[in-house]
Amino acid sequence: MVDINTAKSNLFKSGFLNIDIDPGLDLFIEIKKLKEKKNAIILAHYYQDSDIQDIADFIGDSLALAQKAEQTTADIIVFAGVHFMAETAKILNPDKKVLLPDLNAGCSLSDSAPPPLFKIFKDKHPDHIVITYINCSAGIKAMSDIICTSSNAEIIINSLPKDQKIIFAPDKNLGAYLNKKTGRSMVLWNGACMVHEIFSLEKIVKLKVRFPNAKIISHPECEEHILNISDFIGSTSELLKYANYNSSNEFIVVTEPGILHQMQINNPDKTFIPAPPNNSCACNDCPHMKLNTLEKLYLCLEHELPELILDETLRLASKIPIDRMLKISKKHGL
């Protein structure tokens, strides 16, 4: 006979969370009850569905979420994001239970840097410091000297001597943008985010014709030809701030469209238009981020599965560059 807890765990790990939920259940109320009962906190990225953003205790970009994970006193962290984000929370909180509503919520950018291949690449540049974008696996973090996010990458790079040789991974578009911003010649790993790589320049230009007063605001993970036509380039948190304080009433937003929910909440009288990709879709959702649902979030809290487990040696190695990032960020008031 199969143990029920083992069977339940295997069900969650496989990603098949088709457990019946009473359709009359108010999931917002039930999730709040479970949070209080279990002393749990829900951290959500801006790219999550609006329902998840609305129920979360904290919404932020990668830097803010890492900082919040480090500071929390909760016993359970439910990370409504993707796998590398939950890994980061576990790296910083070894004694807390870290849950991810769907273990299959991965990241195309993280997947573009397999640790064995990256080790070979790193070994070819033994005199280089490795600065790695947080959108990577714990295995890549463990081979890095400093982690960064799009919010603090420029500050972290500029904190190093001008003659210091640097490998930047895994996002080649962000790396190229930072090379221009800092005047460096960092060696770039050839990785990219599927969401930010398939925005259509032609369709964005056509949108600009329809909305001539709209500001084009883009994430630096986008390709150079998109950044070249942008009025503002910034991290998710910087894009939000720009939308809040810029006097324009219309914005073409070139990043994952989940961010539009917070933009609209903060600016109900402004118009936010998701930039279209080069396919038949109207907007460019991240398929990994959108694997998390309110139903999975409820089941995750109810059963405390799936849980993110990390090897302790790997956790300690990957914590070192994250701690360096947090220290530099704090020093610069980020």
XYZ file of C-alpha atoms in Angstrom:
334
model
C 0.000 0.000 0.000
C 1.333 3.452 -0.953
C 1.619 5.941 1.888
C -0.869 8.802 1.287
C 1.695 11.510 2.103
C 4.206 9.993 -0.318
C 1.563 9.778 -3.027
C 0.511 13.368 -2.385
C 4.117 14.563 -2.522
C 4.702 12.760 -5.833
C 1.543 14.343 -7.207
C 2.815 17.810 -6.425
C 6.331 17.142 -7.652
C 5.013 15.943 -10.997
C 3.191 19.227 -11.495
C -0.208 17.552 -11.736
C -2.155 19.449 -9.120
C -5.602 18.373 -10.283
C -7.001 17.968 -6.778
C -10.676 18.807 -6.616
C -11.477 22.121 -4.932
C -14.996 23.003 -3.859
C -16.095 25.560 -6.499
C -17.971 27.439 -3.786
C -14.812 28.016 -1.771
C -13.687 31.623 -1.447
C -9.980 31.091 -2.086
C -9.015 34.590 -0.930
C -10.580 33.963 2.486
C -9.221 30.415 2.769
C -5.687 31.448 1.815
C -5.754 34.235 4.408
C -6.888 31.722 7.048
C -4.083 29.330 6.145
C -1.494 32.135 6.250
C -2.528 33.084 9.775
C -2.776 29.491 10.957
C 0.668 28.512 9.625
C 2.516 31.831 10.062
C 3.143 31.936 6.321
C 4.053 34.803 4.025
C 3.301 34.989 0.310
C 5.930 36.714 -1.822
C 4.934 37.442 -5.410
C 6.709 38.814 -8.447
C 5.136 41.581 -10.527
C 4.699 39.114 -13.396
C 2.201 36.941 -11.516
C -1.531 36.873 -12.280
C -3.485 39.756 -10.777
C -5.311 37.477 -8.289
C -2.004 36.288 -6.853
C -0.667 39.838 -6.657
C -3.823 40.862 -4.787
C -3.485 38.103 -2.157
C 0.305 38.448 -1.706
C 1.836 39.968 1.424
C 4.601 41.526 -0.632
C 5.031 42.187 -4.356
C 8.379 43.158 -5.808
C 11.164 42.711 -8.299
C 13.976 40.215 -7.788
C 16.053 42.494 -5.542
C 13.150 43.496 -3.291
C 11.946 39.889 -3.050
C 15.423 38.669 -2.064
C 15.620 41.386 0.592
C 12.154 40.543 1.917
C 12.975 36.831 2.016
C 16.073 37.593 4.072
C 14.105 39.717 6.556
C 10.933 37.687 7.085
C 10.043 36.110 10.436
C 7.456 33.775 8.900
C 7.808 30.015 9.351
C 6.691 29.306 5.775
C 7.549 31.266 2.633
C 5.267 30.686 -0.340
C 7.043 32.031 -3.391
C 4.650 32.933 -6.182
C 7.256 33.263 -8.879
C 9.595 30.876 -10.630
C 12.023 28.228 -9.427
C 15.182 30.327 -9.111
C 13.304 32.841 -6.934
C 12.186 30.135 -4.522
C 15.762 28.809 -4.521
C 17.020 32.260 -3.539
C 14.533 32.383 -0.654
C 15.721 28.965 0.544
C 19.378 29.970 0.206
C 18.706 32.869 2.579
C 16.375 30.923 4.889
C 17.682 27.383 5.490
C 15.504 26.878 8.577
C 12.253 27.973 6.946
C 9.963 25.938 4.739
C 9.929 27.393 1.222
C 7.060 26.415 -1.055
C 6.494 26.972 -4.765
C 2.906 26.547 -6.053
C 4.158 24.730 -9.169
C 7.633 23.204 -9.306
C 7.446 23.317 -13.110
C 7.530 27.119 -13.019
C 11.022 27.426 -14.407
C 12.790 30.182 -16.344
C 14.030 30.171 -19.930
C 16.890 32.519 -19.015
C 17.993 30.309 -16.127
C 17.743 27.248 -18.369
C 19.996 28.925 -20.947
C 22.967 28.568 -18.569
C 23.531 24.885 -17.642
C 26.112 24.737 -14.806
C 28.435 22.152 -16.485
C 28.730 24.284 -19.636
C 29.114 27.480 -17.656
C 31.985 25.945 -15.666
C 33.862 25.257 -18.909
C 33.204 28.848 -20.015
C 34.357 30.250 -16.672
C 37.529 28.134 -16.666
C 38.550 29.751 -19.967
C 38.638 33.150 -18.218
C 40.457 32.440 -14.920
C 41.342 36.114 -14.315
C 37.715 37.282 -14.554
C 35.274 38.005 -11.728
C 31.844 36.492 -12.368
C 28.845 38.801 -11.937
C 25.667 36.837 -12.429
C 22.138 38.076 -12.911
C 19.882 36.636 -10.223
C 17.790 34.881 -12.901
C 19.913 31.746 -12.714
C 20.060 28.435 -10.881
C 21.718 27.849 -7.521
C 24.393 25.907 -9.413
C 25.341 29.026 -11.395
C 25.159 31.229 -8.298
C 27.626 28.904 -6.566
C 30.159 29.601 -9.357
C 29.658 33.373 -9.137
C 31.476 36.099 -7.226
C 28.581 38.575 -7.002
C 24.901 38.284 -7.863
C 23.029 41.275 -9.281
C 19.539 42.239 -10.374
C 18.512 44.659 -13.098
C 17.924 47.217 -10.313
C 21.460 47.142 -8.915
C 23.634 45.711 -11.717
C 25.131 49.049 -12.776
C 26.037 49.964 -9.180
C 27.609 46.559 -8.566
C 29.682 46.715 -11.760
C 30.838 50.258 -10.967
C 31.862 49.152 -7.459
C 34.715 47.181 -9.045
C 37.977 48.680 -10.370
C 37.787 49.809 -14.002
C 40.525 47.385 -15.001
C 38.823 44.381 -13.390
C 37.931 41.766 -16.002
C 34.342 40.548 -15.677
C 32.195 37.701 -16.960
C 28.519 38.659 -17.027
C 25.900 35.917 -17.205
C 23.446 34.655 -18.204
C 21.580 37.452 -20.087
C 23.475 38.722 -23.136
C 21.006 41.574 -23.763
C 21.227 42.926 -20.227
C 25.001 42.441 -20.346
C 25.324 44.383 -23.616
C 23.176 47.187 -22.210
C 25.346 47.332 -19.080
C 28.539 47.373 -21.148
C 27.228 50.524 -22.849
C 26.107 52.100 -19.573
C 29.348 51.428 -17.707
C 31.900 51.597 -20.531
C 33.076 48.076 -19.717
C 33.908 45.190 -22.014
C 32.447 42.370 -19.967
C 32.588 38.901 -21.465
C 28.979 37.832 -21.993
C 27.409 34.416 -21.705
C 25.038 33.781 -24.624
C 21.746 33.478 -22.726
C 18.405 35.247 -23.052
C 14.832 35.420 -21.752
C 12.239 34.066 -24.185
C 9.730 36.746 -23.143
C 12.015 39.704 -23.781
C 13.531 38.263 -26.971
C 10.344 38.005 -29.034
C 8.928 41.510 -28.846
C 8.131 42.771 -32.324
C 9.817 46.021 -33.342
C 7.403 46.415 -36.259
C 4.304 46.007 -34.068
C 5.648 48.365 -31.396
C 6.332 51.025 -34.048
C 2.774 50.581 -35.339
C 1.461 50.986 -31.781
C 3.470 54.185 -31.479
C 1.760 55.495 -34.646
C -1.641 54.765 -33.069
C -0.578 56.291 -29.753
C 1.891 59.043 -30.730
C 2.016 60.527 -27.221
C 2.744 57.214 -25.522
C 6.086 56.637 -23.841
C 7.810 53.373 -24.771
C 9.233 51.892 -21.565
C 11.328 48.727 -21.715
C 13.154 46.225 -19.549
C 16.903 45.951 -20.315
C 16.530 42.233 -21.058
C 15.021 43.313 -24.390
C 17.072 43.233 -27.581
C 19.061 46.310 -28.585
C 16.748 47.373 -31.422
C 13.867 47.582 -28.924
C 15.946 49.524 -26.404
C 17.005 51.958 -29.142
C 13.423 53.162 -29.657
C 12.570 53.285 -25.939
C 11.935 56.488 -24.022
C 12.929 54.812 -20.758
C 14.794 51.612 -19.857
C 14.656 50.141 -16.380
C 14.056 47.198 -14.064
C 10.493 46.226 -13.182
C 10.523 48.467 -10.103
C 12.045 51.330 -12.098
C 9.393 50.952 -14.800
C 6.708 51.176 -12.131
C 8.223 54.340 -10.669
C 8.526 55.920 -14.101
C 4.876 55.190 -14.857
C 3.885 56.729 -11.517
C 5.812 59.970 -11.866
C 6.013 60.674 -15.587
C 3.457 63.217 -16.801
C 2.483 61.156 -19.843
C -0.948 59.491 -19.761
C -0.095 56.661 -22.167
C 2.642 54.010 -21.989
C 3.655 51.137 -24.250
C 5.124 48.643 -21.794
C 7.803 46.307 -23.155
C 8.135 43.592 -20.539
C 5.996 40.772 -19.149
C 2.417 42.185 -19.003
C 1.776 41.056 -15.421
C 3.347 44.352 -14.355
C 0.435 46.277 -15.874
C -1.793 45.265 -12.953
C 0.217 47.308 -10.451
C 0.667 50.144 -12.935
C -3.092 50.392 -13.375
C -3.772 50.198 -9.625
C -1.319 53.035 -8.986
C -2.460 55.092 -11.977
C -6.142 54.451 -12.723
C -6.384 57.444 -15.070
C -3.455 56.392 -17.263
C -3.425 53.945 -20.187
C -0.948 51.056 -20.274
C -0.554 49.055 -23.473
C 1.294 45.715 -23.465
C 3.857 45.493 -26.252
C 3.061 42.619 -28.639
C 5.424 39.767 -29.561
C 6.266 38.660 -33.096
C 3.525 36.038 -33.140
C -0.274 36.112 -33.189
C -0.664 36.861 -29.472
C -1.806 40.280 -28.244
C 0.671 40.308 -25.368
C 3.720 38.392 -24.246
C 2.953 36.347 -21.131
C 5.704 34.324 -19.469
C 4.404 30.728 -19.621
C 6.449 29.794 -16.542
C 5.191 32.643 -14.337
C 1.632 31.908 -15.377
C 1.836 28.266 -14.230
C 1.111 29.556 -10.729
C -2.612 29.992 -10.061
C -4.750 30.921 -7.085
C -5.921 27.302 -6.860
C -2.352 25.983 -6.773
C -1.448 28.613 -4.199
C -4.263 27.403 -1.958
C -3.287 23.728 -2.355
C 0.355 24.588 -1.779
C -0.449 26.206 1.574
C -2.983 23.570 2.568
C -0.621 20.613 1.977
C 2.703 22.471 2.413
C 3.862 21.054 -0.905
C 5.777 21.228 -3.159
C 8.681 22.195 -0.919
C 11.969 23.563 -2.238
C 14.881 21.501 -0.880
C 18.531 22.431 -1.457
C 21.763 20.550 -0.798
C 23.479 22.361 2.100
C 26.887 22.542 0.401
C 25.279 24.102 -2.671
C 23.216 26.457 -0.514
C 26.257 27.772 1.357
C 28.261 28.271 -1.851
C 25.434 30.128 -3.571
C 24.749 32.299 -0.522
C 28.161 33.995 -0.625
C 27.584 36.007 -3.849
C 24.001 36.836 -2.806
C 25.248 38.217 0.506
C 27.753 40.360 -1.401
C 24.938 41.733 -3.547
C 22.772 42.548 -0.539
C 25.706 44.245 1.221
C 26.525 46.444 -1.789
C 22.836 47.277 -2.305
C 22.431 48.285 1.313
C 25.553 50.444 1.165
C 24.059 52.362 -1.767
C 20.626 52.713 -0.193
C 18.867 50.216 -2.448
